[in-house]
Amino acid sequence: EVRRPDTAARRPYDSAMVPAVVASVHPGVSWSRYEGDYPWIPQSATLKASASGTAASVDGIPPAQGTEGLLVVTGYIRVPESGFYTFYLRSATKAFLRLHDAQLIDEDHGYTPGTERQASIPLEAGLHPYRFYLRLERGVAPDVSIGWSGPGIDKQPLPASVLSYGVK
């Protein structure tokens, strides 16, 4: 589940679908904010959250009141049909998107803010866990655009209707 197709070094399993997971979920996203001056996107497992909660979508997360730090959004994306999906990410600051545990889009190292990066991955229909990291910078609005395309889906913003978070 931590693999992605590599066009430069094709492997026999590159077109194999990443299997969906089974989970009890609620609509929306789960988020945590961590205060600190991070020059890059840090791992958040050992950090203590300064705020956390749930929201209907990434746009519904309360803004950080001018602090520097990290925002981590977690949950599941419901994929309607098996096939290759392309995800698009553009941010005003550094960002990072993981699907399952695979590095999907890295807008941390060498990223020019405001440019769009994309990555494709073969997904089975169903739920796929994701983690989205966004570096918060003082004086910079967290302007983020996450989109997708796939079987029967033209490039569009990732709809809130496909986002959910796990029930604990």
Tab-separated table of N, CA and C in Angstrom:
chain	number	residue	atom	x	y	z
A	1	GLU	N	0.807	-1.199	0.000
A	1	GLU	CA	0.000	0.000	0.000
A	1	GLU	C	0.847	1.258	0.000
A	2	VAL	N	2.166	1.143	0.144
A	2	VAL	CA	2.990	2.335	0.162
A	2	VAL	C	3.679	2.527	-1.184
A	3	ARG	N	3.168	1.941	-2.205
A	3	ARG	CA	3.804	2.045	-3.506
A	3	ARG	C	3.016	2.962	-4.427
A	4	ARG	N	3.756	3.509	-5.398
A	4	ARG	CA	3.153	4.302	-6.453
A	4	ARG	C	3.803	3.878	-7.750
A	5	PRO	N	3.093	3.975	-8.853
A	5	PRO	CA	3.714	3.638	-10.138
A	5	PRO	C	4.933	4.521	-10.403
A	6	ASP	N	5.956	3.934	-10.997
A	6	ASP	CA	7.175	4.658	-11.325
A	6	ASP	C	7.412	4.512	-12.821
A	7	THR	N	7.162	5.583	-13.584
A	7	THR	CA	7.316	5.513	-15.036
A	7	THR	C	8.762	5.312	-15.460
A	8	ALA	N	9.721	5.706	-14.618
A	8	ALA	CA	11.136	5.553	-14.955
A	8	ALA	C	11.640	4.139	-14.689
A	9	ALA	N	10.990	3.412	-13.809
A	9	ALA	CA	11.411	2.048	-13.469
A	9	ALA	C	10.156	1.198	-13.292
A	10	ARG	N	9.588	0.789	-14.394
A	10	ARG	CA	8.338	0.023	-14.354
A	10	ARG	C	8.535	-1.298	-13.615
A	11	ARG	N	7.516	-1.609	-12.785
A	11	ARG	CA	7.517	-2.860	-12.037
A	11	ARG	C	6.236	-3.610	-12.371
A	12	PRO	N	6.195	-4.920	-12.194
A	12	PRO	CA	5.022	-5.694	-12.597
A	12	PRO	C	3.743	-5.307	-11.839
A	13	TYR	N	3.879	-4.743	-10.657
A	13	TYR	CA	2.706	-4.424	-9.851
A	13	TYR	C	2.280	-2.952	-9.962
A	14	ASP	N	2.905	-2.176	-10.853
A	14	ASP	CA	2.581	-0.754	-10.971
A	14	ASP	C	1.117	-0.483	-11.291
A	15	SER	N	0.478	-1.375	-12.038
A	15	SER	CA	-0.924	-1.134	-12.394
A	15	SER	C	-1.899	-1.855	-11.455
A	16	ALA	N	-1.372	-2.554	-10.440
A	16	ALA	CA	-2.249	-3.229	-9.466
A	16	ALA	C	-2.925	-2.180	-8.591
A	17	MET	N	-4.218	-2.345	-8.390
A	17	MET	CA	-4.988	-1.396	-7.598
A	17	MET	C	-4.576	-1.451	-6.125
A	18	VAL	N	-4.456	-0.287	-5.498
A	18	VAL	CA	-4.224	-0.227	-4.055
A	18	VAL	C	-5.565	-0.560	-3.413
A	19	PRO	N	-5.627	-1.588	-2.570
A	19	PRO	CA	-6.909	-2.009	-2.007
A	19	PRO	C	-7.521	-0.971	-1.062
A	20	ALA	N	-8.827	-0.908	-1.072
A	20	ALA	CA	-9.558	-0.039	-0.150
A	20	ALA	C	-9.525	-0.658	1.244
A	21	VAL	N	-9.853	0.150	2.250
A	21	VAL	CA	-9.909	-0.328	3.625
A	21	VAL	C	-11.358	-0.309	4.109
A	22	VAL	N	-11.598	-1.026	5.188
A	22	VAL	CA	-12.919	-1.025	5.819
A	22	VAL	C	-12.807	-0.203	7.094
A	23	ALA	N	-13.694	0.767	7.264
A	23	ALA	CA	-13.646	1.634	8.447
A	23	ALA	C	-15.033	2.190	8.724
A	24	SER	N	-15.309	2.469	9.987
A	24	SER	CA	-16.525	3.181	10.367
A	24	SER	C	-16.196	4.663	10.294
A	25	VAL	N	-16.978	5.417	9.531
A	25	VAL	CA	-16.630	6.809	9.273
A	25	VAL	C	-17.827	7.747	9.440
A	26	HIS	N	-17.502	9.030	9.632
A	26	HIS	CA	-18.460	10.134	9.639
A	26	HIS	C	-18.077	11.076	8.504
A	27	PRO	N	-19.022	11.785	7.913
A	27	PRO	CA	-18.674	12.760	6.873
A	27	PRO	C	-17.803	13.878	7.445
A	28	GLY	N	-16.848	14.345	6.661
A	28	GLY	CA	-16.011	15.464	7.070
A	28	GLY	C	-14.551	15.089	7.187
A	29	VAL	N	-13.796	15.941	7.887
A	29	VAL	CA	-12.363	15.735	8.080
A	29	VAL	C	-12.018	15.916	9.555
A	30	SER	N	-10.933	15.306	9.970
A	30	SER	CA	-10.391	15.478	11.313
A	30	SER	C	-9.107	16.284	11.162
A	31	TRP	N	-8.866	17.223	12.071
A	31	TRP	CA	-7.685	18.063	11.941
A	31	TRP	C	-7.021	18.306	13.291
A	32	SER	N	-5.728	18.580	13.233
A	32	SER	CA	-4.936	18.959	14.410
A	32	SER	C	-3.981	20.054	13.984
A	33	ARG	N	-3.776	21.009	14.886
A	33	ARG	CA	-2.855	22.102	14.628
A	33	ARG	C	-1.732	22.041	15.669
A	34	TYR	N	-0.506	22.286	15.225
A	34	TYR	CA	0.676	22.237	16.082
A	34	TYR	C	1.419	23.556	15.933
A	35	GLU	N	1.646	24.250	17.038
A	35	GLU	CA	2.368	25.516	16.983
A	35	GLU	C	3.865	25.264	16.967
A	36	GLY	N	4.584	26.079	16.204
A	36	GLY	CA	6.038	25.967	16.142
A	36	GLY	C	6.572	26.580	14.867
A	37	ASP	N	7.842	26.887	14.874
A	37	ASP	CA	8.504	27.460	13.707
A	37	ASP	C	9.245	26.324	13.003
A	38	TYR	N	8.569	25.677	12.075
A	38	TYR	CA	9.141	24.529	11.373
A	38	TYR	C	9.642	24.972	9.999
A	39	PRO	N	10.930	24.761	9.696
A	39	PRO	CA	11.437	25.152	8.378
A	39	PRO	C	10.972	24.191	7.275
A	40	TRP	N	10.453	23.027	7.639
A	40	TRP	CA	9.944	22.040	6.706
A	40	TRP	C	8.747	21.360	7.372
A	41	ILE	N	8.117	20.445	6.659
A	41	ILE	CA	6.981	19.700	7.203
A	41	ILE	C	7.536	18.631	8.148
A	42	PRO	N	7.292	18.754	9.462
A	42	PRO	CA	7.815	17.752	10.404
A	42	PRO	C	6.875	16.557	10.528
A	43	GLN	N	7.387	15.463	11.064
A	43	GLN	CA	6.518	14.350	11.435
A	43	GLN	C	5.742	14.794	12.666
A	44	SER	N	4.460	14.483	12.709
A	44	SER	CA	3.613	15.004	13.783
A	44	SER	C	3.345	14.003	14.905
A	45	ALA	N	3.816	12.780	14.777
A	45	ALA	CA	3.481	11.733	15.753
A	45	ALA	C	3.896	12.087	17.184
A	46	THR	N	4.994	12.797	17.356
A	46	THR	CA	5.456	13.114	18.703
A	46	THR	C	5.142	14.547	19.126
A	47	LEU	N	4.474	15.304	18.269
A	47	LEU	CA	4.130	16.689	18.588
A	47	LEU	C	2.831	16.751	19.399
A	48	LYS	N	2.703	17.773	20.224
A	48	LYS	CA	1.492	17.972	21.014
A	48	LYS	C	0.619	19.010	20.308
A	49	ALA	N	-0.613	18.624	20.002
A	49	ALA	CA	-1.535	19.511	19.288
A	49	ALA	C	-1.944	20.690	20.166
A	50	SER	N	-1.977	21.880	19.569
A	50	SER	CA	-2.465	23.063	20.277
A	50	SER	C	-3.964	23.234	20.080
A	51	ALA	N	-4.519	22.602	19.048
A	51	ALA	CA	-5.960	22.619	18.780
A	51	ALA	C	-6.281	21.443	17.872
A	52	SER	N	-7.514	20.956	17.956
A	52	SER	CA	-7.939	19.866	17.081
A	52	SER	C	-9.456	19.856	17.001
A	53	GLY	N	-9.963	19.140	16.029
A	53	GLY	CA	-11.412	19.058	15.881
A	53	GLY	C	-11.795	18.378	14.583
A	54	THR	N	-13.040	18.557	14.198
A	54	THR	CA	-13.547	18.030	12.943
A	54	THR	C	-14.236	19.172	12.202
A	55	ALA	N	-14.359	19.014	10.897
A	55	ALA	CA	-15.009	20.023	10.060
A	55	ALA	C	-15.631	19.313	8.860
A	56	ALA	N	-16.538	19.996	8.187
A	56	ALA	CA	-17.195	19.422	7.018
A	56	ALA	C	-16.222	19.240	5.855
A	57	SER	N	-15.200	20.111	5.787
A	57	SER	CA	-14.209	20.037	4.715
A	57	SER	C	-12.953	20.775	5.175
A	58	VAL	N	-11.920	20.752	4.359
A	58	VAL	CA	-10.689	21.469	4.684
A	58	VAL	C	-10.986	22.965	4.810
A	59	ASP	N	-11.878	23.473	3.967
A	59	ASP	CA	-12.240	24.899	4.014
A	59	ASP	C	-12.939	25.278	5.323
A	60	GLY	N	-13.521	24.312	6.024
A	60	GLY	CA	-14.251	24.595	7.258
A	60	GLY	C	-13.400	24.583	8.517
A	61	ILE	N	-12.098	24.351	8.387
A	61	ILE	CA	-11.212	24.330	9.556
A	61	ILE	C	-10.990	25.770	10.023
A	62	PRO	N	-11.172	26.032	11.326
A	62	PRO	CA	-10.956	27.400	11.827
A	62	PRO	C	-9.544	27.880	11.518
A	63	PRO	N	-9.401	29.138	11.097
A	63	PRO	CA	-8.066	29.639	10.754
A	63	PRO	C	-7.158	29.730	11.979
A	64	ALA	N	-5.861	29.547	11.740
A	64	ALA	CA	-4.873	29.718	12.811
A	64	ALA	C	-4.727	31.215	13.049
A	65	GLN	N	-4.839	31.650	14.242
A	65	GLN	CA	-4.816	33.070	14.571
A	65	GLN	C	-3.420	33.669	14.464
A	66	GLY	N	-2.863	33.712	13.262
A	66	GLY	CA	-1.576	34.354	13.030
A	66	GLY	C	-0.381	33.627	13.592
A	67	THR	N	-0.522	32.340	13.926
A	67	THR	CA	0.601	31.600	14.484
A	67	THR	C	1.301	30.793	13.396
A	68	GLU	N	2.556	30.485	13.644
A	68	GLU	CA	3.294	29.594	12.758
A	68	GLU	C	3.109	28.183	13.267
A	69	GLY	N	3.159	27.222	12.372
A	69	GLY	CA	3.025	25.850	12.811
A	69	GLY	C	2.690	24.904	11.696
A	70	LEU	N	1.941	23.886	12.049
A	70	LEU	CA	1.598	22.799	11.148
A	70	LEU	C	0.133	22.450	11.327
A	71	LEU	N	-0.554	22.256	10.215
A	71	LEU	CA	-1.926	21.759	10.221
A	71	LEU	C	-1.896	20.371	9.599
A	72	VAL	N	-2.479	19.386	10.296
A	72	VAL	CA	-2.555	18.031	9.775
A	72	VAL	C	-4.026	17.654	9.665
A	73	VAL	N	-4.446	17.286	8.464
A	73	VAL	CA	-5.822	16.882	8.207
A	73	VAL	C	-5.784	15.397	7.861
A	74	THR	N	-6.626	14.612	8.527
A	74	THR	CA	-6.641	13.167	8.282
A	74	THR	C	-8.058	12.694	8.010
A	75	GLY	N	-8.137	11.554	7.383
A	75	GLY	CA	-9.436	10.963	7.119
A	75	GLY	C	-9.356	9.950	6.000
A	76	TYR	N	-10.462	9.847	5.282
A	76	TYR	CA	-10.593	8.884	4.195
A	76	TYR	C	-11.187	9.582	2.978
A	77	ILE	N	-10.725	9.158	1.811
A	77	ILE	CA	-11.325	9.587	0.550
A	77	ILE	C	-12.083	8.381	0.003
A	78	ARG	N	-13.358	8.589	-0.310
A	78	ARG	CA	-14.166	7.506	-0.889
A	78	ARG	C	-14.037	7.569	-2.410
A	79	VAL	N	-13.427	6.526	-2.971
A	79	VAL	CA	-13.226	6.421	-4.412
A	79	VAL	C	-14.429	5.659	-4.986
A	80	PRO	N	-15.151	6.261	-5.944
A	80	PRO	CA	-16.386	5.645	-6.428
A	80	PRO	C	-16.198	4.444	-7.345
A	81	GLU	N	-15.062	4.375	-8.036
A	81	GLU	CA	-14.860	3.322	-9.030
A	81	GLU	C	-13.376	2.986	-9.103
A	82	SER	N	-13.039	1.731	-9.264
A	82	SER	CA	-11.633	1.328	-9.371
A	82	SER	C	-11.014	1.914	-10.635
A	83	GLY	N	-9.758	2.354	-10.524
A	83	GLY	CA	-9.048	2.894	-11.679
A	83	GLY	C	-7.911	3.800	-11.249
A	84	PHE	N	-7.281	4.430	-12.228
A	84	PHE	CA	-6.207	5.372	-11.956
A	84	PHE	C	-6.795	6.728	-11.622
A	85	TYR	N	-6.336	7.314	-10.505
A	85	TYR	CA	-6.775	8.635	-10.070
A	85	TYR	C	-5.568	9.556	-10.022
A	86	THR	N	-5.763	10.781	-10.448
A	86	THR	CA	-4.724	11.794	-10.368
A	86	THR	C	-5.166	12.819	-9.339
A	87	PHE	N	-4.267	13.151	-8.431
A	87	PHE	CA	-4.533	14.153	-7.404
A	87	PHE	C	-3.672	15.371	-7.710
A	88	TYR	N	-4.223	16.552	-7.450
A	88	TYR	CA	-3.579	17.828	-7.740
A	88	TYR	C	-3.510	18.630	-6.444
A	89	LEU	N	-2.387	19.280	-6.218
A	89	LEU	CA	-2.222	20.070	-5.005
A	89	LEU	C	-1.491	21.362	-5.339
A	90	ARG	N	-2.035	22.469	-4.832
A	90	ARG	CA	-1.407	23.779	-4.942
A	90	ARG	C	-1.567	24.458	-3.601
A	91	SER	N	-0.503	25.098	-3.116
A	91	SER	CA	-0.543	25.722	-1.800
A	91	SER	C	0.293	26.999	-1.783
A	92	ALA	N	-0.090	27.916	-0.900
A	92	ALA	CA	0.680	29.141	-0.713
A	92	ALA	C	1.893	28.907	0.183
A	93	THR	N	1.921	27.769	0.875
A	93	THR	CA	3.042	27.402	1.739
A	93	THR	C	3.418	25.954	1.440
A	94	LYS	N	4.324	25.413	2.213
A	94	LYS	CA	4.729	24.024	2.016
A	94	LYS	C	3.595	23.084	2.420
A	95	ALA	N	3.480	21.967	1.700
A	95	ALA	CA	2.416	21.001	1.969
A	95	ALA	C	2.898	19.607	1.574
A	96	PHE	N	2.171	18.605	2.037
A	96	PHE	CA	2.544	17.208	1.779
A	96	PHE	C	1.275	16.371	1.837
A	97	LEU	N	1.077	15.482	0.887
A	97	LEU	CA	-0.119	14.629	0.851
A	97	LEU	C	0.297	13.168	0.781
A	98	ARG	N	-0.198	12.391	1.733
A	98	ARG	CA	0.007	10.934	1.749
A	98	ARG	C	-1.327	10.243	1.527
A	99	LEU	N	-1.306	9.168	0.777
A	99	LEU	CA	-2.481	8.320	0.589
A	99	LEU	C	-2.059	6.931	1.034
A	100	HIS	N	-2.811	6.331	1.972
A	100	HIS	CA	-2.348	5.169	2.728
A	100	HIS	C	-1.071	5.670	3.402
A	101	ASP	N	0.039	5.018	3.234
A	101	ASP	CA	1.293	5.558	3.754
A	101	ASP	C	2.204	6.007	2.626
A	102	ALA	N	1.677	6.002	1.412
A	102	ALA	CA	2.485	6.383	0.255
A	102	ALA	C	2.634	7.895	0.162
A	103	GLN	N	3.844	8.341	-0.139
A	103	GLN	CA	4.075	9.754	-0.423
A	103	GLN	C	3.427	10.029	-1.767
A	104	LEU	N	2.358	10.807	-1.775
A	104	LEU	CA	1.673	11.080	-3.028
A	104	LEU	C	2.182	12.381	-3.652
A	105	ILE	N	2.096	13.497	-2.911
A	105	ILE	CA	2.577	14.778	-3.431
A	105	ILE	C	3.423	15.462	-2.364
A	106	ASP	N	4.648	15.816	-2.748
A	106	ASP	CA	5.578	16.488	-1.845
A	106	ASP	C	5.753	17.927	-2.311
A	107	GLU	N	5.150	18.863	-1.588
A	107	GLU	CA	5.346	20.286	-1.851
A	107	GLU	C	6.135	20.893	-0.693
A	108	ASP	N	7.076	20.120	-0.193
A	108	ASP	CA	7.919	20.583	0.904
A	108	ASP	C	9.292	20.953	0.349
A	109	HIS	N	10.060	19.982	-0.042
A	109	HIS	CA	11.428	20.212	-0.514
A	109	HIS	C	11.411	20.819	-1.923
A	110	GLY	N	11.996	21.991	-2.050
A	110	GLY	CA	12.149	22.609	-3.368
A	110	GLY	C	10.857	23.097	-3.992
A	111	TYR	N	9.833	23.318	-3.207
A	111	TYR	CA	8.529	23.731	-3.741
A	111	TYR	C	8.461	25.236	-3.928
A	112	THR	N	7.944	25.674	-5.056
A	112	THR	CA	7.671	27.079	-5.306
A	112	THR	C	6.207	27.333	-4.964
A	113	PRO	N	5.931	28.113	-3.912
A	113	PRO	CA	4.534	28.344	-3.503
A	113	PRO	C	3.660	28.810	-4.664
A	114	GLY	N	2.441	28.269	-4.694
A	114	GLY	CA	1.470	28.644	-5.709
A	114	GLY	C	1.505	27.794	-6.963
A	115	THR	N	2.499	26.915	-7.098
A	115	THR	CA	2.537	26.041	-8.270
A	115	THR	C	1.792	24.745	-7.962
A	116	GLU	N	1.253	24.140	-9.003
A	116	GLU	CA	0.483	22.906	-8.820
A	116	GLU	C	1.354	21.700	-9.132
A	117	ARG	N	1.281	20.713	-8.239
A	117	ARG	CA	1.931	19.421	-8.478
A	117	ARG	C	0.838	18.368	-8.550
A	118	GLN	N	1.140	17.273	-9.218
A	118	GLN	CA	0.160	16.205	-9.358
A	118	GLN	C	0.827	14.845	-9.293
A	119	ALA	N	0.025	13.827	-8.971
A	119	ALA	CA	0.508	12.447	-8.932
A	119	ALA	C	-0.679	11.525	-9.185
A	120	SER	N	-0.405	10.396	-9.828
A	120	SER	CA	-1.445	9.409	-10.133
A	120	SER	C	-1.180	8.126	-9.375
A	121	ILE	N	-2.276	7.433	-9.056
A	121	ILE	CA	-2.186	6.183	-8.304
A	121	ILE	C	-3.398	5.315	-8.644
A	122	PRO	N	-3.203	3.997	-8.815
A	122	PRO	CA	-4.337	3.113	-9.092
A	122	PRO	C	-5.045	2.731	-7.789
A	123	LEU	N	-6.338	3.025	-7.699
A	123	LEU	CA	-7.087	2.780	-6.467
A	123	LEU	C	-8.298	1.900	-6.717
A	124	GLU	N	-8.527	0.995	-5.783
A	124	GLU	CA	-9.729	0.168	-5.781
A	124	GLU	C	-10.887	1.036	-5.262
A	125	ALA	N	-12.087	0.766	-5.711
A	125	ALA	CA	-13.254	1.496	-5.204
A	125	ALA	C	-13.352	1.299	-3.692
A	126	GLY	N	-13.707	2.353	-2.966
A	126	GLY	CA	-13.871	2.267	-1.521
A	126	GLY	C	-13.102	3.349	-0.797
A	127	LEU	N	-12.843	3.131	0.486
A	127	LEU	CA	-12.189	4.110	1.347
A	127	LEU	C	-10.664	3.987	1.310
A	128	HIS	N	-10.009	5.151	1.247
A	128	HIS	CA	-8.544	5.202	1.241
A	128	HIS	C	-8.091	6.258	2.241
A	129	PRO	N	-7.302	5.865	3.257
A	129	PRO	CA	-6.852	6.834	4.266
A	129	PRO	C	-5.834	7.813	3.689
A	130	TYR	N	-5.953	9.064	4.127
A	130	TYR	CA	-5.015	10.085	3.700
A	130	TYR	C	-4.572	10.910	4.907
A	131	ARG	N	-3.431	11.572	4.739
A	131	ARG	CA	-2.938	12.569	5.689
A	131	ARG	C	-2.415	13.733	4.870
A	132	PHE	N	-2.897	14.918	5.193
A	132	PHE	CA	-2.495	16.128	4.500
A	132	PHE	C	-1.827	17.057	5.506
A	133	TYR	N	-0.617	17.486	5.186
A	133	TYR	CA	0.163	18.356	6.060
A	133	TYR	C	0.305	19.721	5.393
A	134	LEU	N	0.088	20.784	6.150
A	134	LEU	CA	0.217	22.132	5.630
A	134	LEU	C	1.019	22.968	6.614
A	135	ARG	N	2.107	23.549	6.154
A	135	ARG	CA	2.915	24.427	7.005
A	135	ARG	C	2.223	25.779	7.096
A	136	LEU	N	2.022	26.248	8.312
A	136	LEU	CA	1.385	27.537	8.550
A	136	LEU	C	2.468	28.587	8.757
A	137	GLU	N	2.351	29.688	8.041
A	137	GLU	CA	3.331	30.760	8.142
A	137	GLU	C	2.635	32.039	8.581
A	138	ARG	N	3.261	32.746	9.493
A	138	ARG	CA	2.719	34.021	9.975
A	138	ARG	C	2.582	34.982	8.795
A	139	GLY	N	1.405	35.565	8.650
A	139	GLY	CA	1.159	36.539	7.600
A	139	GLY	C	0.830	35.958	6.239
A	140	VAL	N	0.782	34.634	6.112
A	140	VAL	CA	0.453	33.995	4.832
A	140	VAL	C	-0.844	33.219	5.002
A	141	ALA	N	-1.863	33.583	4.230
A	141	ALA	CA	-3.149	32.878	4.298
A	141	ALA	C	-2.958	31.443	3.816
A	142	PRO	N	-3.555	30.469	4.511
A	142	PRO	CA	-3.405	29.061	4.094
A	142	PRO	C	-4.240	28.751	2.850
A	143	ASP	N	-3.811	29.300	1.727
A	143	ASP	CA	-4.504	29.129	0.450
A	143	ASP	C	-4.117	27.781	-0.149
A	144	VAL	N	-5.070	26.844	-0.156
A	144	VAL	CA	-4.804	25.471	-0.607
A	144	VAL	C	-5.869	25.046	-1.611
A	145	SER	N	-5.437	24.329	-2.625
A	145	SER	CA	-6.360	23.750	-3.599
A	145	SER	C	-5.990	22.282	-3.775
A	146	ILE	N	-6.943	21.393	-3.458
A	146	ILE	CA	-6.740	19.954	-3.647
A	146	ILE	C	-7.791	19.482	-4.640
A	147	GLY	N	-7.340	18.833	-5.693
A	147	GLY	CA	-8.268	18.362	-6.713
A	147	GLY	C	-7.988	16.923	-7.084
A	148	TRP	N	-8.850	16.393	-7.943
A	148	TRP	CA	-8.660	15.029	-8.427
A	148	TRP	C	-9.328	14.853	-9.764
A	149	SER	N	-8.950	13.770	-10.433
A	149	SER	CA	-9.614	13.307	-11.643
A	149	SER	C	-9.457	11.797	-11.656
A	150	GLY	N	-10.321	11.138	-12.398
A	150	GLY	CA	-10.269	9.685	-12.449
A	150	GLY	C	-11.351	9.148	-13.363
A	151	PRO	N	-11.649	7.865	-13.275
A	151	PRO	CA	-12.669	7.278	-14.142
A	151	PRO	C	-14.006	8.029	-14.022
A	152	GLY	N	-14.419	8.667	-15.109
A	152	GLY	CA	-15.684	9.402	-15.124
A	152	GLY	C	-15.652	10.717	-14.369
A	153	ILE	N	-14.469	11.150	-13.892
A	153	ILE	CA	-14.343	12.393	-13.133
A	153	ILE	C	-13.327	13.290	-13.833
A	154	ASP	N	-13.791	14.394	-14.413
A	154	ASP	CA	-12.879	15.377	-14.980
A	154	ASP	C	-12.190	16.102	-13.835
A	155	LYS	N	-11.054	16.709	-14.119
A	155	LYS	CA	-10.320	17.438	-13.086
A	155	LYS	C	-11.253	18.442	-12.401
A	156	GLN	N	-11.310	18.351	-11.049
A	156	GLN	CA	-12.182	19.204	-10.259
A	156	GLN	C	-11.667	19.250	-8.827
A	157	PRO	N	-12.128	20.242	-8.045
A	157	PRO	CA	-11.764	20.247	-6.626
A	157	PRO	C	-12.276	18.965	-5.960
A	158	LEU	N	-11.527	18.459	-5.005
A	158	LEU	CA	-11.935	17.267	-4.264
A	158	LEU	C	-13.206	17.611	-3.491
A	159	PRO	N	-14.345	16.977	-3.810
A	159	PRO	CA	-15.605	17.353	-3.152
A	159	PRO	C	-15.675	16.882	-1.711
A	160	ALA	N	-16.276	17.709	-0.871
A	160	ALA	CA	-16.455	17.359	0.553
A	160	ALA	C	-17.249	16.063	0.690
A	161	SER	N	-18.090	15.747	-0.280
A	161	SER	CA	-18.942	14.548	-0.201
A	161	SER	C	-18.147	13.242	-0.222
A	162	VAL	N	-16.877	13.267	-0.637
A	162	VAL	CA	-16.067	12.035	-0.657
A	162	VAL	C	-15.121	11.958	0.543
A	163	LEU	N	-15.163	12.962	1.422
A	163	LEU	CA	-14.275	13.003	2.586
A	163	LEU	C	-14.981	12.522	3.837
A	164	SER	N	-14.283	11.736	4.628
A	164	SER	CA	-14.826	11.272	5.915
A	164	SER	C	-13.668	11.053	6.880
A	165	TYR	N	-14.000	10.905	8.153
A	165	TYR	CA	-12.985	10.637	9.167
A	165	TYR	C	-13.428	9.461	9.998
A	166	GLY	N	-12.468	8.790	10.604
A	166	GLY	CA	-12.726	7.563	11.340
A	166	GLY	C	-13.437	7.790	12.660
A	167	VAL	N	-14.254	6.819	13.025
A	167	VAL	CA	-14.952	6.816	14.313
A	167	VAL	C	-14.039	6.133	15.299
A	168	LYS	N	-13.793	6.781	16.448
A	168	LYS	CA	-12.908	6.178	17.458
A	168	LYS	C	-13.705	5.490	18.535
